[in-house]
Coordinates of C-alpha atoms and ligand atoms in Angstrom, one line a residue:
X18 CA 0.0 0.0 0.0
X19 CA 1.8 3.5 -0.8
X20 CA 2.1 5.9 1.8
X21 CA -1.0 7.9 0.2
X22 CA -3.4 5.3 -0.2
X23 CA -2.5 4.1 3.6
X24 CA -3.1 7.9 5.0
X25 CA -6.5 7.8 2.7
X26 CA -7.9 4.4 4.8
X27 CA -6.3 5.9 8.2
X28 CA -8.3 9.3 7.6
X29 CA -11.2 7.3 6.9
X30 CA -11.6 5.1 9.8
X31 CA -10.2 8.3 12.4
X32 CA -13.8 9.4 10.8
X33 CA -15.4 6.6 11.5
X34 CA -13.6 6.2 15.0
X35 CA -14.7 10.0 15.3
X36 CA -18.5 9.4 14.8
X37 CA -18.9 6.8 16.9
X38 CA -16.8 8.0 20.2
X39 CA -15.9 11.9 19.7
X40 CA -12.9 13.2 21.2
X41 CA -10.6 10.3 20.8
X42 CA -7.2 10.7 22.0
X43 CA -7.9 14.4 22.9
X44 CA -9.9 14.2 25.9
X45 CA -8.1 16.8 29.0
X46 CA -5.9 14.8 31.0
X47 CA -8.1 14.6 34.2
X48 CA -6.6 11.4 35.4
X49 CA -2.6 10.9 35.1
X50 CA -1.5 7.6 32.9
X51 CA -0.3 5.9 36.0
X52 CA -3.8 6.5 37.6
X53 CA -5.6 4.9 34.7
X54 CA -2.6 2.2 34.4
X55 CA -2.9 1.5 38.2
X56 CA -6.8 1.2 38.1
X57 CA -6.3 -1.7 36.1
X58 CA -3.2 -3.0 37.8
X59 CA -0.7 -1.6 35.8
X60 CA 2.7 0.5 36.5
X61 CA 3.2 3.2 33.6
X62 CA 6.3 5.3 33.7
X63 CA 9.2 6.8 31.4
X64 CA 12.9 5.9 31.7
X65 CA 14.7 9.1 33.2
X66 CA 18.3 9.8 33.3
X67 CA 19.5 11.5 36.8
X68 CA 21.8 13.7 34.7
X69 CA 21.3 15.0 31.3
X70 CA 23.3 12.5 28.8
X71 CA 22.1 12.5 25.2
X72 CA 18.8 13.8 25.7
X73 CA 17.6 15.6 28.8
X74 CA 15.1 13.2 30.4
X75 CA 17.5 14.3 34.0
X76 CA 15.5 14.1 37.2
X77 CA 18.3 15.9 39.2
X78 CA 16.3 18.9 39.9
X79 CA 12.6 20.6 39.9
X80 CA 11.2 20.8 36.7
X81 CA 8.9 20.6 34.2
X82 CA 9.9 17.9 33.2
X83 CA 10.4 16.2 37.0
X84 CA 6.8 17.6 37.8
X85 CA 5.5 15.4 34.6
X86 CA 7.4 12.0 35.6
X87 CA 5.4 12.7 39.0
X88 CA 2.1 13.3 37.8
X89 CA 2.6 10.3 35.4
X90 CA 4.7 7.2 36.1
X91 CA 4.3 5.0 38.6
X92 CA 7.8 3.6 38.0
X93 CA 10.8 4.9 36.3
X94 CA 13.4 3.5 34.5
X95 CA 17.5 4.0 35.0
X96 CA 18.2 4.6 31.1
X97 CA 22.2 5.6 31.4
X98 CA 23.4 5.6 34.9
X99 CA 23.6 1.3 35.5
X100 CA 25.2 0.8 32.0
X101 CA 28.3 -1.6 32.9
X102 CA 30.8 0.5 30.6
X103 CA 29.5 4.0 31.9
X104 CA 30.6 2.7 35.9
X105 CA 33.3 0.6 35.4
X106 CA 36.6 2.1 34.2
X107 CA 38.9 -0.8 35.6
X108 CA 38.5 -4.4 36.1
X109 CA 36.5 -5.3 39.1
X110 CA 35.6 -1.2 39.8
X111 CA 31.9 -0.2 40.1
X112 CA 30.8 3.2 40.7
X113 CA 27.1 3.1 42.3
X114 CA 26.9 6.7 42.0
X115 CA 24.3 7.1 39.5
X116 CA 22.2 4.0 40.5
X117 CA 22.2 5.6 44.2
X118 CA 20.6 8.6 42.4
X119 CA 18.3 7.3 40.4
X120 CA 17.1 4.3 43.0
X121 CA 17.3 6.7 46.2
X122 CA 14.8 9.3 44.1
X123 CA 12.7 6.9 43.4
X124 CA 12.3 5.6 46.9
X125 CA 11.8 9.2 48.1
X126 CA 8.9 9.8 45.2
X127 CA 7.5 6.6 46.0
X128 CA 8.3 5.3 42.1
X129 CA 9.0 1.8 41.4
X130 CA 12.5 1.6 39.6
X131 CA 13.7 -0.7 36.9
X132 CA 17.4 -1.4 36.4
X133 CA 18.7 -1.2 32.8
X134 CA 21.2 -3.6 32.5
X135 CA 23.4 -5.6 33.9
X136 CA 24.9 -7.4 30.8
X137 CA 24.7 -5.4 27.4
X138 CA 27.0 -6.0 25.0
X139 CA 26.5 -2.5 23.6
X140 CA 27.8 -1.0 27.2
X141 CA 30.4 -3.9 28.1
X142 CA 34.0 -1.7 29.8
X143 CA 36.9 -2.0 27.6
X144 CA 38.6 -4.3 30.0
X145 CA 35.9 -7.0 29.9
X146 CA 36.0 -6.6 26.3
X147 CA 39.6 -7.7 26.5
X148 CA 39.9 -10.7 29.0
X149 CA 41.1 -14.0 27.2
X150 CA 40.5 -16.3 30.7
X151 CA 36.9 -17.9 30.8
X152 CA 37.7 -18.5 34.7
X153 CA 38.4 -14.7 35.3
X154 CA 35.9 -13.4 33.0
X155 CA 32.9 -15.8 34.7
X156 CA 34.4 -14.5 38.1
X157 CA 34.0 -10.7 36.6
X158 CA 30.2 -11.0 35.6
X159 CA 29.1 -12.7 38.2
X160 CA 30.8 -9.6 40.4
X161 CA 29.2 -7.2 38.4
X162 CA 25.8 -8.5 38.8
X163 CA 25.8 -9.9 42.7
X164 CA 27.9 -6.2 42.9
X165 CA 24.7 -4.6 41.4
X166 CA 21.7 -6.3 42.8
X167 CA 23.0 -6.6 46.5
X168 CA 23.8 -2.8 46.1
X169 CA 20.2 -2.1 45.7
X170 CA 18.4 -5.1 46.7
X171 CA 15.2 -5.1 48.4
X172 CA 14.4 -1.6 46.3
X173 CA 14.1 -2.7 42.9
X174 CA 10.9 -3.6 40.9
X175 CA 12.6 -5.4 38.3
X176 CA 16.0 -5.7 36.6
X177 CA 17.1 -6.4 32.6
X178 CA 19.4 -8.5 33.3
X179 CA 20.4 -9.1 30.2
X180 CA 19.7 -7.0 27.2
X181 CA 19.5 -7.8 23.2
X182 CA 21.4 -11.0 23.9
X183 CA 19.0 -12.4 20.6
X184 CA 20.0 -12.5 17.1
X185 CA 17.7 -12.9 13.8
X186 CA 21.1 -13.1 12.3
X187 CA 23.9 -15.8 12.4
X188 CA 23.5 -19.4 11.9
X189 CA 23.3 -20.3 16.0
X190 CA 20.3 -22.4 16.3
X191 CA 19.6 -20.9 19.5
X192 CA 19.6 -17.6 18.1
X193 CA 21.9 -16.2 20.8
X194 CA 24.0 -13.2 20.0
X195 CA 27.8 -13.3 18.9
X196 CA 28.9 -11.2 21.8
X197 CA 31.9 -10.8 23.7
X198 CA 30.0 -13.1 26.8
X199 CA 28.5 -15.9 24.2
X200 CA 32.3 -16.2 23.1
X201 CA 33.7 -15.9 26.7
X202 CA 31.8 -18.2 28.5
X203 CA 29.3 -20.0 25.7
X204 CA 25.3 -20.0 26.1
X205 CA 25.7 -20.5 30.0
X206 CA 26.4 -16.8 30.7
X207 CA 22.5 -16.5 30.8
X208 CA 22.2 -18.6 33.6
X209 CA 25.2 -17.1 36.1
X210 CA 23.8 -14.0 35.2
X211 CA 20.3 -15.3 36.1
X212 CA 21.4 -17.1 39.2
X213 CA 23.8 -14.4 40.7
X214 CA 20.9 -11.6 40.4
X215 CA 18.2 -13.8 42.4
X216 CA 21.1 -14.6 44.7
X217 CA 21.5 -11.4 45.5
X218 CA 18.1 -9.8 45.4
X219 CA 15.5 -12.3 45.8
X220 CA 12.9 -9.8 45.3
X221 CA 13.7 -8.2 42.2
X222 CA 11.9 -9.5 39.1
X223 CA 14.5 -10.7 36.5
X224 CA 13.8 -9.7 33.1
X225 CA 15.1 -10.9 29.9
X226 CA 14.7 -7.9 27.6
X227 CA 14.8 -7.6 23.9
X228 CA 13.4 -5.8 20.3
X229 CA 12.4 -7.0 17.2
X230 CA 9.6 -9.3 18.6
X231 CA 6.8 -7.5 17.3
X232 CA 6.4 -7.7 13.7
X233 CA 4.8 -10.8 11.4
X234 CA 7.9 -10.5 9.2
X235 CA 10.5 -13.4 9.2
X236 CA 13.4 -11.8 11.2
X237 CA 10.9 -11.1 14.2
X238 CA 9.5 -14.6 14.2
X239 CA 13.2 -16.1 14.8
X240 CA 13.7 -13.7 17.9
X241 CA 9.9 -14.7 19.1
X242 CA 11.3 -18.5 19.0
X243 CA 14.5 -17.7 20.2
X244 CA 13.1 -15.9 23.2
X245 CA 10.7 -19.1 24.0
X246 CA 13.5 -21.2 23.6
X247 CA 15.9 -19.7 26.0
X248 CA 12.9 -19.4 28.3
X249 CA 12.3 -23.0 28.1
X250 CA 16.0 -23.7 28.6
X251 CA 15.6 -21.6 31.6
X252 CA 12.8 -23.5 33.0
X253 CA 14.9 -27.1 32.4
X254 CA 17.6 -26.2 34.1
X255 CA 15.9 -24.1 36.7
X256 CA 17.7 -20.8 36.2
X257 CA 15.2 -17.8 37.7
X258 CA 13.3 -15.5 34.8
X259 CA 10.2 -13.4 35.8
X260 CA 9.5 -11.6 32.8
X261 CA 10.1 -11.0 29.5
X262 CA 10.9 -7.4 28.5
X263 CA 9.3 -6.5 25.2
X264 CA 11.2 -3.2 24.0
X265 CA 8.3 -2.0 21.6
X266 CA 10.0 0.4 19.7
X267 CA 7.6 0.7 17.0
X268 CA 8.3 1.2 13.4
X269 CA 5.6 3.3 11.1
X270 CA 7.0 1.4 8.3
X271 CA 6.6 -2.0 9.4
X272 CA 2.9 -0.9 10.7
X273 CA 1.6 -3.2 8.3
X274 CA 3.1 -6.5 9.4
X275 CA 1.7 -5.8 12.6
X276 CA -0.7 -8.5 13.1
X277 CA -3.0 -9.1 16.3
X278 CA -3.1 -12.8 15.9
X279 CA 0.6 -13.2 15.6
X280 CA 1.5 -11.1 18.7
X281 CA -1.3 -11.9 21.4
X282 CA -0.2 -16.1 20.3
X283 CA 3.1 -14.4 21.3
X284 CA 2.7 -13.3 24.5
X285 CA -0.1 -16.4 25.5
X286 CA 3.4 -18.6 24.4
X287 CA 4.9 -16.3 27.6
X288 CA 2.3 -16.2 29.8
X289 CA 1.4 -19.8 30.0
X290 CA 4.6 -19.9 31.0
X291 CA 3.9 -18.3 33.8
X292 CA 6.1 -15.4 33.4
X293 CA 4.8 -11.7 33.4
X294 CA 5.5 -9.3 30.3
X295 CA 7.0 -5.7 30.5
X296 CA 6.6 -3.5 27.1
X297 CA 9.9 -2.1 28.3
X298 CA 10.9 0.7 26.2
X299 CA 8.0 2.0 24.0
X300 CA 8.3 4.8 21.6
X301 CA 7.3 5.1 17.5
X302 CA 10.1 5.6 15.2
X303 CA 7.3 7.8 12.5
X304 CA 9.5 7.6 9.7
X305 CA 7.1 7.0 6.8
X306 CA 4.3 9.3 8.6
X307 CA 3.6 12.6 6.9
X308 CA 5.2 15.4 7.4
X309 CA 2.0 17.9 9.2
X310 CA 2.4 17.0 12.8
X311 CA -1.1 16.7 13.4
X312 CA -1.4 13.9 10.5
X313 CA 1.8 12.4 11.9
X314 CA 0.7 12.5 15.5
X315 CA -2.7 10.8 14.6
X316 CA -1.0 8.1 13.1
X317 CA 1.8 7.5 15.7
X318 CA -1.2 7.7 18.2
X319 CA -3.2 5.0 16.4
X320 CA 0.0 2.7 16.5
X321 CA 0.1 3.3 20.1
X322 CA -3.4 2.3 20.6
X323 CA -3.7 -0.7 18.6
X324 CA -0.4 -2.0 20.0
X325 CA -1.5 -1.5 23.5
X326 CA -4.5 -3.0 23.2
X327 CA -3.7 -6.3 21.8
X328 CA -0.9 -6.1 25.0
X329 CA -3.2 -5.2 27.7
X330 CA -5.8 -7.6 26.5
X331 CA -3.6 -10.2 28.2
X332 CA -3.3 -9.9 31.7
X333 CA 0.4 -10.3 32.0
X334 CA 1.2 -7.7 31.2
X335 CA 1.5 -5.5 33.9
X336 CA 4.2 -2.6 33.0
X337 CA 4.3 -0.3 30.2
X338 CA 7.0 2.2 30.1
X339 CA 7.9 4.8 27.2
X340 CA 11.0 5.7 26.8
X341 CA 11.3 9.2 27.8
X342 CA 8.0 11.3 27.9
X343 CA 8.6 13.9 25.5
X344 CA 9.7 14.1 21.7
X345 CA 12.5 16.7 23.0
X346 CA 14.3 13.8 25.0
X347 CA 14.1 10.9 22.6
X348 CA 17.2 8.5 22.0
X349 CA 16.3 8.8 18.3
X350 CA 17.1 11.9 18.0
X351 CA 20.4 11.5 19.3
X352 CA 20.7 7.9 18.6
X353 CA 22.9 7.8 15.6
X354 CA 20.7 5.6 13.2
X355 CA 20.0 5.9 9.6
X356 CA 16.6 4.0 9.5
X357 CA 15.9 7.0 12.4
X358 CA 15.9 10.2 10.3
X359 CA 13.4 11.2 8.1
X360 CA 13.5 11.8 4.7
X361 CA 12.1 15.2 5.4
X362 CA 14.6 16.3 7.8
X363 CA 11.9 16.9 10.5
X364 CA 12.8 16.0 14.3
X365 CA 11.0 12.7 15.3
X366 CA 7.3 12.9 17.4
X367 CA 7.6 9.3 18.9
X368 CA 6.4 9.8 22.1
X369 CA 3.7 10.9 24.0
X370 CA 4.4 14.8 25.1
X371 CA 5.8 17.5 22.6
X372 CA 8.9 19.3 22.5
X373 CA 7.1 21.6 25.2
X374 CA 6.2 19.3 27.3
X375 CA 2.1 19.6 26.1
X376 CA 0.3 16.2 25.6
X377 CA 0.3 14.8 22.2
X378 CA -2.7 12.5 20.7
X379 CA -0.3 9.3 21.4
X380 CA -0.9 10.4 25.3
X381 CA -4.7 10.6 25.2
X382 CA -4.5 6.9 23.3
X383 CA -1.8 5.6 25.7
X384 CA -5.1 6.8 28.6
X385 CA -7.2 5.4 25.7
X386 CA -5.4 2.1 26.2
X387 CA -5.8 2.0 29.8
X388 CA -9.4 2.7 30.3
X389 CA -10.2 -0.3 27.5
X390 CA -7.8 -2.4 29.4
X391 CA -9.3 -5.4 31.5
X392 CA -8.1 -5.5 35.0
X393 CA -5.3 -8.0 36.4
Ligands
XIL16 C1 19.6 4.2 24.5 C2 19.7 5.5 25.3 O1 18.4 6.1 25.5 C3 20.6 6.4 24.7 O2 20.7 7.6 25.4 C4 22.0 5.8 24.6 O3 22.9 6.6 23.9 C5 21.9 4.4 23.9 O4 20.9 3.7 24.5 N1 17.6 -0.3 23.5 C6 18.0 -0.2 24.8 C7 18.3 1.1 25.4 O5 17.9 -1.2 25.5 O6 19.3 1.0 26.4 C8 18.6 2.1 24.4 O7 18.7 3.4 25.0 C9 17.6 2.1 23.3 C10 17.6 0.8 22.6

């Protein structure tokens, strides 16, 4: 379908939509997101930085911005300050600054807090990257992540343990990653990292987080079965997962291999497992929406809408959080990515507050979302 004849049917049924229930996604913002989430029993909330990195989604002061993460999440997000590489400069070191930030605000605003991530292999220290011994490196992650969770045990919602460790790519059967810990220590690094974090917070939930699970196209379908595969593995040898993290960085362009069926099987395949689901990191990449922002914002709203709805329809999942809060703040701006810029040159509107902070139809169908949800 070209992008004309798509906008045509979208126009239409936002008619259609409009007819039968006026005021959809505008309604005033009586009730916050995380009061409509938490009606239903659902934490919504924003990753936040506690300084400003790329992006300023900083909660180090009183702001606007601070103000808005108060009135609207629930729980928060550390996007910058756990990252391995950003608090490790030597082997063994660990710098708890940041995390003592983030987690101590939280505690004192009476958020729930997520820690993002122990084991990346985007944010793996130089000197991890380097060790040749499998003894010495096992020894290393298994400090970093009892180092971590014991630090702030007791006080954490959840944790990604381990982040993007799935590949569509690569001829692994398993689908695991070529990274620095798959070549270090083999598929096993999953489980130590597993078993060291519920060692050393047994409350915690422990997340296995990745993207690309979302679409009906091929290369999604091989992370959906890699993901159940590594969960099963996980269940045979009795290695501790809560939840899987679903990032949910949406793509306008891939809108139509969305498909309802295909996704809700997908998360039914989780939950009968018995694990909860956490749309982890939600934001729409509108490349391929028009240029007018109120045409582009209609659309990303819709994709927010129809994506949350087919999530919240099953009761395991019981955390939604955005990725920052407002379209001045978001990682694809700054997030150096050629599939991210658009063709028009425009800055991206992927999220559900403007550049001034002002909601955005995405926010009223994000509330939209809510409201329809059943209760868990
Ligand atoms: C991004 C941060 O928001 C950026 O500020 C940083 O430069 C790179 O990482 N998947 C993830 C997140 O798991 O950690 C990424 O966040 C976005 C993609």
């Amino acid at each position: 379908m070209t992008g004309f004849n798509r906008r045509t049917v979208l126009l239409g049924a936002a008619a259609a939509a409009a007819c039968a229930r006026p005021a959809v996604y505008s309604q005033a913002a009586e009730q916050s997101l995380q009061e409509l989430a938490t009606a239903k029993g659902v934490d919504y909330g924003s990753m936040v930085t506690w300084k400003s990195w790329d992006g300023d989604n900083a909660i180090n002061r009183e702001d606007a911005f601070v103000q808005l993460v108060q009135r609207e999440c629930s729980i928060i997000t550390s996007g910058m300050e756990m990252f391995w590489s950003l608090n490790s400069q030597r082997a063994g070191a660990m710098d708890f600054a940041g995390g003592d930030d983030i987690v101590d605000w939280a505690q004192k605003h009476g958020k729930k807090v997520r820690g993002h991530t122990l084991v990346w292999h985007e944010q793996t220290p130089k000197w991890f990257r380097g060790i040749g011994d499998k003894a010495f490196g096992e020894k290393m992650l298994v400090e970093r992540v009892s180092n971590m969770c014991s630090r702030f045990a007791g006080r954490m919602h959840s944790w990604d343990v381990v982040n993007e460790v799935l590949t569509s790519e690569g001829d692994r059967p398993d689908g695991l990653r070529d990274s620095k810990y798959l070549q270090l220590l083999g598929p096993g690094y999953l489980d130590t990292a597993f078993q060291a974090a519920r060692a050393a917070d047994p409350k915690a939930l422990l997340v296995i987080n990745d993207y690309n699970l979302e679409y009906n196209v091929d290369h999604n379908e091989r992370k959906r079965q890699a993901m159940l595969g590594v969960i099963d593995g996980f269940k045979q040898r009795n290695t501790p997962v809560d939840a899987v993290g679903i990032q949910s960085h949406l793509w306008m362009e891939r809108r139509d291999t969305f498909d309802q069926t295909v996704f809700a099987n997908f998360l039914k395949e989780i939950s009968d497992r018995g694990l909860q689901i956490m749309l982890t990191e939600m934001d729409v990449i509108d490349v391929g929406a028009p240029s007018d922002p109120a045409a582009r914002d209609a659309e990303v709203a819709s994709m927010y809408k129809d994506y949350l709805d087919v999530a919240l329809a099953n009761p395991a999942v019981k955390t939604v959080v955005t990725w920052g809060l407002s379209d001045r703040d978001s990682w694809i701006t700054h997030y150096n990515m050629d599939d991210f810029r658009r063709p028009d040159g425009l800055p991206p509107r992927p999220l559900p507050f403007d550049a001034d902070l002002k909601p955005k139809p995405a926010y009223f169908a994000i509330a939209e979302a809510f409201k329809a949800a059943p209760g868990r």
